[in-house]
Amino acid sequence: SNNERTYIMIKPDGVQRGLVGKIIQRFEERGFKLTALKLVQATEAHLEQHYADLKGKGFFPGLIKYMASGPVVAMVWEGLDAVKTGRVMLGATNPLQSPVGSIRGDYCLAVGRNICHGSDSVESAEKEIGLWFPEGVNQYISALEPWIFE
Ligand code: DAT
Ligand code: MG
C-alpha cells in the first residue's frame, strides 16, 4: 500500500561518520514521507529488545555494545512498499555483498559496522515503531503525494 511504514535507523557509526544527511536525503528523494525522527542514545536493555530475535548469536554482545556506544537516528518512513524498498535501499546485511548504489554498498565495508538498520517485514516494522516511538508518530498530508502516486 502507499502508506506502508518502515523503521529505519542510522547506527552510531553512521552518525559519527557524518552520513545522517546523505541517508535521509535518499529516502526523501525516493519519495518516502518522514513521519518520525529523533536522535537517541539507547540503553543496552532497549537494544536487546530491538534485536531480541538475534539473542544467542555469537555476535550479539558485540552488536549491543556497538549499538549502545553512541546516539542513533531513529526514523519512520512511509510510502509504497516501504519495508521491502527500504531494505533494497540499505543493501545486504554484509556490505561486501551490497550493490554499489545501495547505502551499505556505497558507504561501508564490515558487517559489524554497517551504518544502518531497516525493518525486515511489515510485522517487525510495526513492532519496532512501537518500541522506538511509544509516543506515536506524526500524521500529515504530504503536498507531493499526487506527484509521487497516481
Ligand atoms: P540486518 O541488519 O540486515 O537486518 P540482521 O537482522 O540479520 O541483519 O542482523 C542485525 C545486525 O547484526 C546486522 O545489521 C549486523 C549484525 N550482524 C549480523 N550478522 C553478523 C555477523 N555474522 N557478524 C557480525 N555482525 C553481524
Ligand atoms: Mg534485521
PDB file of C-alpha atoms and ligand atoms in Angstrom:
ATOM      1  CA  SER A   1       0.000   0.000   0.000  1.00  0.00           C
ATOM      2  CA  ASN A   2       1.012   3.667  -0.468  1.00  0.00           C
ATOM      3  CA  ASN A   3       1.240   4.195   3.260  1.00  0.00           C
ATOM      4  CA  GLU A   4       3.196   1.178   4.447  1.00  0.00           C
ATOM      5  CA  ARG A   5       5.576   2.154   7.250  1.00  0.00           C
ATOM      6  CA  THR A   6       9.117   1.050   7.963  1.00  0.00           C
ATOM      7  CA  TYR A   7      11.534   1.705  10.797  1.00  0.00           C
ATOM      8  CA  ILE A   8      14.909   2.971   9.549  1.00  0.00           C
ATOM      9  CA  MET A   9      17.785   3.677  11.919  1.00  0.00           C
ATOM     10  CA  ILE A  10      21.192   5.251  11.370  1.00  0.00           C
ATOM     11  CA  LYS A  11      23.561   3.373  13.672  1.00  0.00           C
ATOM     12  CA  PRO A  12      26.247   5.034  15.849  1.00  0.00           C
ATOM     13  CA  ASP A  13      28.911   4.647  13.145  1.00  0.00           C
ATOM     14  CA  GLY A  14      26.676   6.339  10.576  1.00  0.00           C
ATOM     15  CA  VAL A  15      26.142   9.252  12.967  1.00  0.00           C
ATOM     16  CA  GLN A  16      29.858   9.521  13.839  1.00  0.00           C
ATOM     17  CA  ARG A  17      30.859   9.372  10.182  1.00  0.00           C
ATOM     18  CA  GLY A  18      28.574  12.265   9.276  1.00  0.00           C
ATOM     19  CA  LEU A  19      26.298  10.266   6.992  1.00  0.00           C
ATOM     20  CA  VAL A  20      22.989  11.301   8.561  1.00  0.00           C
ATOM     21  CA  GLY A  21      22.121  13.888   5.920  1.00  0.00           C
ATOM     22  CA  LYS A  22      23.049  11.657   2.988  1.00  0.00           C
ATOM     23  CA  ILE A  23      20.969   8.743   4.267  1.00  0.00           C
ATOM     24  CA  ILE A  24      17.930  10.903   4.986  1.00  0.00           C
ATOM     25  CA  GLN A  25      18.304  12.532   1.570  1.00  0.00           C
ATOM     26  CA  ARG A  26      17.994   9.160  -0.180  1.00  0.00           C
ATOM     27  CA  PHE A  27      14.652   8.405   1.468  1.00  0.00           C
ATOM     28  CA  GLU A  28      13.352  11.920   0.832  1.00  0.00           C
ATOM     29  CA  GLU A  29      14.396  11.895  -2.803  1.00  0.00           C
ATOM     30  CA  ARG A  30      12.896   8.464  -3.415  1.00  0.00           C
ATOM     31  CA  GLY A  31       9.525   9.864  -2.401  1.00  0.00           C
ATOM     32  CA  PHE A  32       9.056   8.459   1.084  1.00  0.00           C
ATOM     33  CA  LYS A  33       7.376  10.560   3.758  1.00  0.00           C
ATOM     34  CA  LEU A  34       9.110  11.142   7.078  1.00  0.00           C
ATOM     35  CA  THR A  35       6.682  10.689   9.959  1.00  0.00           C
ATOM     36  CA  ALA A  36       9.062  10.398  12.944  1.00  0.00           C
ATOM     37  CA  LEU A  37      12.687  11.222  13.675  1.00  0.00           C
ATOM     38  CA  LYS A  38      14.856  11.517  16.773  1.00  0.00           C
ATOM     39  CA  LEU A  39      18.485  11.271  17.873  1.00  0.00           C
ATOM     40  CA  VAL A  40      18.682   8.955  20.844  1.00  0.00           C
ATOM     41  CA  GLN A  41      21.323   7.006  22.771  1.00  0.00           C
ATOM     42  CA  ALA A  42      19.588   3.730  23.541  1.00  0.00           C
ATOM     43  CA  THR A  43      20.196   1.590  26.610  1.00  0.00           C
ATOM     44  CA  GLU A  44      21.511  -1.948  26.236  1.00  0.00           C
ATOM     45  CA  ALA A  45      18.169  -3.255  27.558  1.00  0.00           C
ATOM     46  CA  HIS A  46      16.283  -1.356  24.849  1.00  0.00           C
ATOM     47  CA  LEU A  47      18.639  -2.657  22.148  1.00  0.00           C
ATOM     48  CA  GLU A  48      18.312  -6.208  23.421  1.00  0.00           C
ATOM     49  CA  GLN A  49      14.580  -5.847  22.858  1.00  0.00           C
ATOM     50  CA  HIS A  50      15.111  -4.414  19.381  1.00  0.00           C
ATOM     51  CA  TYR A  51      17.400  -7.326  18.465  1.00  0.00           C
ATOM     52  CA  ALA A  52      15.579  -9.988  20.530  1.00  0.00           C
ATOM     53  CA  ASP A  53      15.479 -12.375  17.543  1.00  0.00           C
ATOM     54  CA  LEU A  54      19.297 -12.498  17.471  1.00  0.00           C
ATOM     55  CA  LYS A  55      19.823 -13.313  21.142  1.00  0.00           C
ATOM     56  CA  GLY A  56      22.149 -16.322  21.338  1.00  0.00           C
ATOM     57  CA  LYS A  57      24.197 -15.417  18.249  1.00  0.00           C
ATOM     58  CA  GLY A  58      27.943 -15.120  18.834  1.00  0.00           C
ATOM     59  CA  PHE A  59      27.973 -11.528  17.626  1.00  0.00           C
ATOM     60  CA  PHE A  60      25.040 -10.465  19.854  1.00  0.00           C
ATOM     61  CA  PRO A  61      27.038  -8.977  22.795  1.00  0.00           C
ATOM     62  CA  GLY A  62      29.286  -7.026  20.415  1.00  0.00           C
ATOM     63  CA  LEU A  63      26.265  -5.840  18.443  1.00  0.00           C
ATOM     64  CA  ILE A  64      24.559  -4.497  21.574  1.00  0.00           C
ATOM     65  CA  LYS A  65      27.740  -2.753  22.776  1.00  0.00           C
ATOM     66  CA  TYR A  66      28.278  -1.110  19.399  1.00  0.00           C
ATOM     67  CA  MET A  67      24.655  -0.005  19.124  1.00  0.00           C
ATOM     68  CA  ALA A  68      24.777   1.493  22.649  1.00  0.00           C
ATOM     69  CA  SER A  69      28.126   3.231  22.032  1.00  0.00           C
ATOM     70  CA  GLY A  70      26.607   6.473  20.755  1.00  0.00           C
ATOM     71  CA  PRO A  71      23.414   8.091  19.555  1.00  0.00           C
ATOM     72  CA  VAL A  72      21.405   6.620  16.696  1.00  0.00           C
ATOM     73  CA  VAL A  73      18.915   8.352  14.408  1.00  0.00           C
ATOM     74  CA  ALA A  74      15.547   6.626  14.741  1.00  0.00           C
ATOM     75  CA  MET A  75      13.104   7.268  11.890  1.00  0.00           C
ATOM     76  CA  VAL A  76       9.802   6.160  10.451  1.00  0.00           C
ATOM     77  CA  TRP A  77       9.369   6.433   6.684  1.00  0.00           C
ATOM     78  CA  GLU A  78       6.076   5.865   4.917  1.00  0.00           C
ATOM     79  CA  GLY A  79       5.296   5.062   1.290  1.00  0.00           C
ATOM     80  CA  LEU A  80       4.689   2.426  -1.365  1.00  0.00           C
ATOM     81  CA  ASP A  81       6.138  -0.935  -0.308  1.00  0.00           C
ATOM     82  CA  ALA A  82       8.284   0.906   2.264  1.00  0.00           C
ATOM     83  CA  VAL A  83       9.602  -2.185   4.076  1.00  0.00           C
ATOM     84  CA  LYS A  84      10.935  -4.059   1.058  1.00  0.00           C
ATOM     85  CA  THR A  85      12.064  -0.927  -0.760  1.00  0.00           C
ATOM     86  CA  GLY A  86      13.843   0.297   2.372  1.00  0.00           C
ATOM     87  CA  ARG A  87      15.785  -2.965   2.566  1.00  0.00           C
ATOM     88  CA  VAL A  88      16.784  -2.660  -1.107  1.00  0.00           C
ATOM     89  CA  MET A  89      17.991   0.897  -0.478  1.00  0.00           C
ATOM     90  CA  LEU A  90      20.063  -0.307   2.511  1.00  0.00           C
ATOM     91  CA  GLY A  91      21.667  -3.247   0.703  1.00  0.00           C
ATOM     92  CA  ALA A  92      22.626  -6.652   2.090  1.00  0.00           C
ATOM     93  CA  THR A  93      23.473  -7.269   5.756  1.00  0.00           C
ATOM     94  CA  ASN A  94      27.098  -7.787   4.706  1.00  0.00           C
ATOM     95  CA  PRO A  95      28.233  -4.582   2.976  1.00  0.00           C
ATOM     96  CA  LEU A  96      30.609  -6.564   0.751  1.00  0.00           C
ATOM     97  CA  GLN A  97      27.528  -8.220  -0.752  1.00  0.00           C
ATOM     98  CA  SER A  98      25.670  -4.920  -1.118  1.00  0.00           C
ATOM     99  CA  PRO A  99      25.382  -3.499  -4.617  1.00  0.00           C
ATOM    100  CA  VAL A 100      27.053  -0.184  -5.349  1.00  0.00           C
ATOM    101  CA  GLY A 101      24.222   2.345  -5.262  1.00  0.00           C
ATOM    102  CA  SER A 102      22.829   0.976  -2.021  1.00  0.00           C
ATOM    103  CA  ILE A 103      23.619   2.753   1.258  1.00  0.00           C
ATOM    104  CA  ARG A 104      25.778  -0.054   2.625  1.00  0.00           C
ATOM    105  CA  GLY A 105      27.314  -0.692  -0.804  1.00  0.00           C
ATOM    106  CA  ASP A 106      28.353   2.938  -1.049  1.00  0.00           C
ATOM    107  CA  TYR A 107      29.403   3.784   2.500  1.00  0.00           C
ATOM    108  CA  CYS A 108      30.703   0.790   4.452  1.00  0.00           C
ATOM    109  CA  LEU A 109      32.679  -2.463   4.393  1.00  0.00           C
ATOM    110  CA  ALA A 110      32.222  -4.510   7.594  1.00  0.00           C
ATOM    111  CA  VAL A 111      29.097  -6.423   8.658  1.00  0.00           C
ATOM    112  CA  GLY A 112      29.613  -5.285  12.254  1.00  0.00           C
ATOM    113  CA  ARG A 113      29.759  -1.609  11.172  1.00  0.00           C
ATOM    114  CA  ASN A 114      27.067  -1.479   8.532  1.00  0.00           C
ATOM    115  CA  ILE A 115      25.770   2.008   9.477  1.00  0.00           C
ATOM    116  CA  CYS A 116      22.020   1.478   9.117  1.00  0.00           C
ATOM    117  CA  HIS A 117      19.047  -0.678  10.047  1.00  0.00           C
ATOM    118  CA  GLY A 118      15.782  -1.331   8.227  1.00  0.00           C
ATOM    119  CA  SER A 119      12.796  -3.462   9.248  1.00  0.00           C
ATOM    120  CA  ASP A 120      12.635  -6.861   7.512  1.00  0.00           C
ATOM    121  CA  SER A 121       8.825  -7.283   7.434  1.00  0.00           C
ATOM    122  CA  VAL A 122       5.671  -5.246   7.986  1.00  0.00           C
ATOM    123  CA  GLU A 123       5.150  -7.097  11.250  1.00  0.00           C
ATOM    124  CA  SER A 124       8.616  -6.275  12.604  1.00  0.00           C
ATOM    125  CA  ALA A 125       8.269  -2.696  11.335  1.00  0.00           C
ATOM    126  CA  GLU A 126       5.146  -2.190  13.430  1.00  0.00           C
ATOM    127  CA  LYS A 127       6.849  -3.785  16.438  1.00  0.00           C
ATOM    128  CA  GLU A 128       9.977  -1.612  16.027  1.00  0.00           C
ATOM    129  CA  ILE A 129       7.963   1.585  15.532  1.00  0.00           C
ATOM    130  CA  GLY A 130       6.157   0.842  18.802  1.00  0.00           C
ATOM    131  CA  LEU A 131       9.431   0.159  20.599  1.00  0.00           C
ATOM    132  CA  TRP A 132      11.261   3.294  19.403  1.00  0.00           C
ATOM    133  CA  PHE A 133       8.275   5.654  19.234  1.00  0.00           C
ATOM    134  CA  PRO A 134       5.937   4.744  22.109  1.00  0.00           C
ATOM    135  CA  GLU A 135       4.842   8.413  21.979  1.00  0.00           C
ATOM    136  CA  GLY A 136       3.483   7.803  18.464  1.00  0.00           C
ATOM    137  CA  VAL A 137       4.402   9.260  15.087  1.00  0.00           C
ATOM    138  CA  ASN A 138       3.226  12.292  13.125  1.00  0.00           C
ATOM    139  CA  GLN A 139       0.294  12.317  10.757  1.00  0.00           C
ATOM    140  CA  TYR A 140       0.226  14.884   7.991  1.00  0.00           C
ATOM    141  CA  ILE A 141      -0.601  15.122   4.329  1.00  0.00           C
ATOM    142  CA  SER A 142       2.386  15.375   2.023  1.00  0.00           C
ATOM    143  CA  ALA A 143       1.869  18.044  -0.632  1.00  0.00           C
ATOM    144  CA  LEU A 144       3.910  15.869  -3.003  1.00  0.00           C
ATOM    145  CA  GLU A 145       1.627  12.862  -2.781  1.00  0.00           C
ATOM    146  CA  PRO A 146      -0.319  13.433  -6.044  1.00  0.00           C
ATOM    147  CA  TRP A 147       3.022  13.819  -7.858  1.00  0.00           C
ATOM    148  CA  ILE A 148       4.500  10.618  -6.447  1.00  0.00           C
ATOM    149  CA  PHE A 149       1.421   8.356  -6.635  1.00  0.00           C
ATOM    150  CA  GLU A 150      -1.285   8.008  -9.272  1.00  0.00           C
TER     151      GLU A 150
HETATM  152  P1  DAT B   1      20.023  -6.754   9.045  1.00  0.00           P
HETATM  153  O1  DAT B   1      20.586  -5.585   9.810  1.00  0.00           O
HETATM  154  O2  DAT B   1      20.455  -6.698   7.602  1.00  0.00           O
HETATM  155  O3  DAT B   1      18.528  -6.912   9.196  1.00  0.00           O
HETATM  156  P2  DAT B   1      20.284  -8.991  10.862  1.00  0.00           P
HETATM  157  O4  DAT B   1      18.956  -8.580  11.391  1.00  0.00           O
HETATM  158  O5  DAT B   1      20.468 -10.410  10.457  1.00  0.00           O
HETATM  159  O6  DAT B   1      20.706  -8.082   9.603  1.00  0.00           O
HETATM  160  O7  DAT B   1      21.423  -8.656  11.925  1.00  0.00           O
HETATM  161  C1  DAT B   1      21.370  -7.455  12.655  1.00  0.00           C
HETATM  162  C2  DAT B   1      22.733  -6.841  12.691  1.00  0.00           C
HETATM  163  O8  DAT B   1      23.627  -7.710  13.383  1.00  0.00           O
HETATM  164  C3  DAT B   1      23.387  -6.611  11.324  1.00  0.00           C
HETATM  165  O9  DAT B   1      22.970  -5.401  10.722  1.00  0.00           O
HETATM  166  C4  DAT B   1      24.832  -6.595  11.682  1.00  0.00           C
HETATM  167  C5  DAT B   1      24.924  -7.591  12.821  1.00  0.00           C
HETATM  168  N1  DAT B   1      25.329  -8.910  12.293  1.00  0.00           N
HETATM  169  C6  DAT B   1      24.571  -9.773  11.596  1.00  0.00           C
HETATM  170  N2  DAT B   1      25.256 -10.863  11.244  1.00  0.00           N
HETATM  171  C7  DAT B   1      26.514 -10.663  11.745  1.00  0.00           C
HETATM  172  C8  DAT B   1      27.706 -11.414  11.718  1.00  0.00           C
HETATM  173  N3  DAT B   1      27.773 -12.595  11.122  1.00  0.00           N
HETATM  174  N4  DAT B   1      28.789 -10.874  12.318  1.00  0.00           N
HETATM  175  C9  DAT B   1      28.744  -9.664  12.926  1.00  0.00           C
HETATM  176  N5  DAT B   1      27.650  -8.913  12.992  1.00  0.00           N
HETATM  177  C10 DAT B   1      26.546  -9.406  12.399  1.00  0.00           C
HETATM  178 MG    MG B   2      17.393  -7.383  10.864  1.00  0.00          MG
END
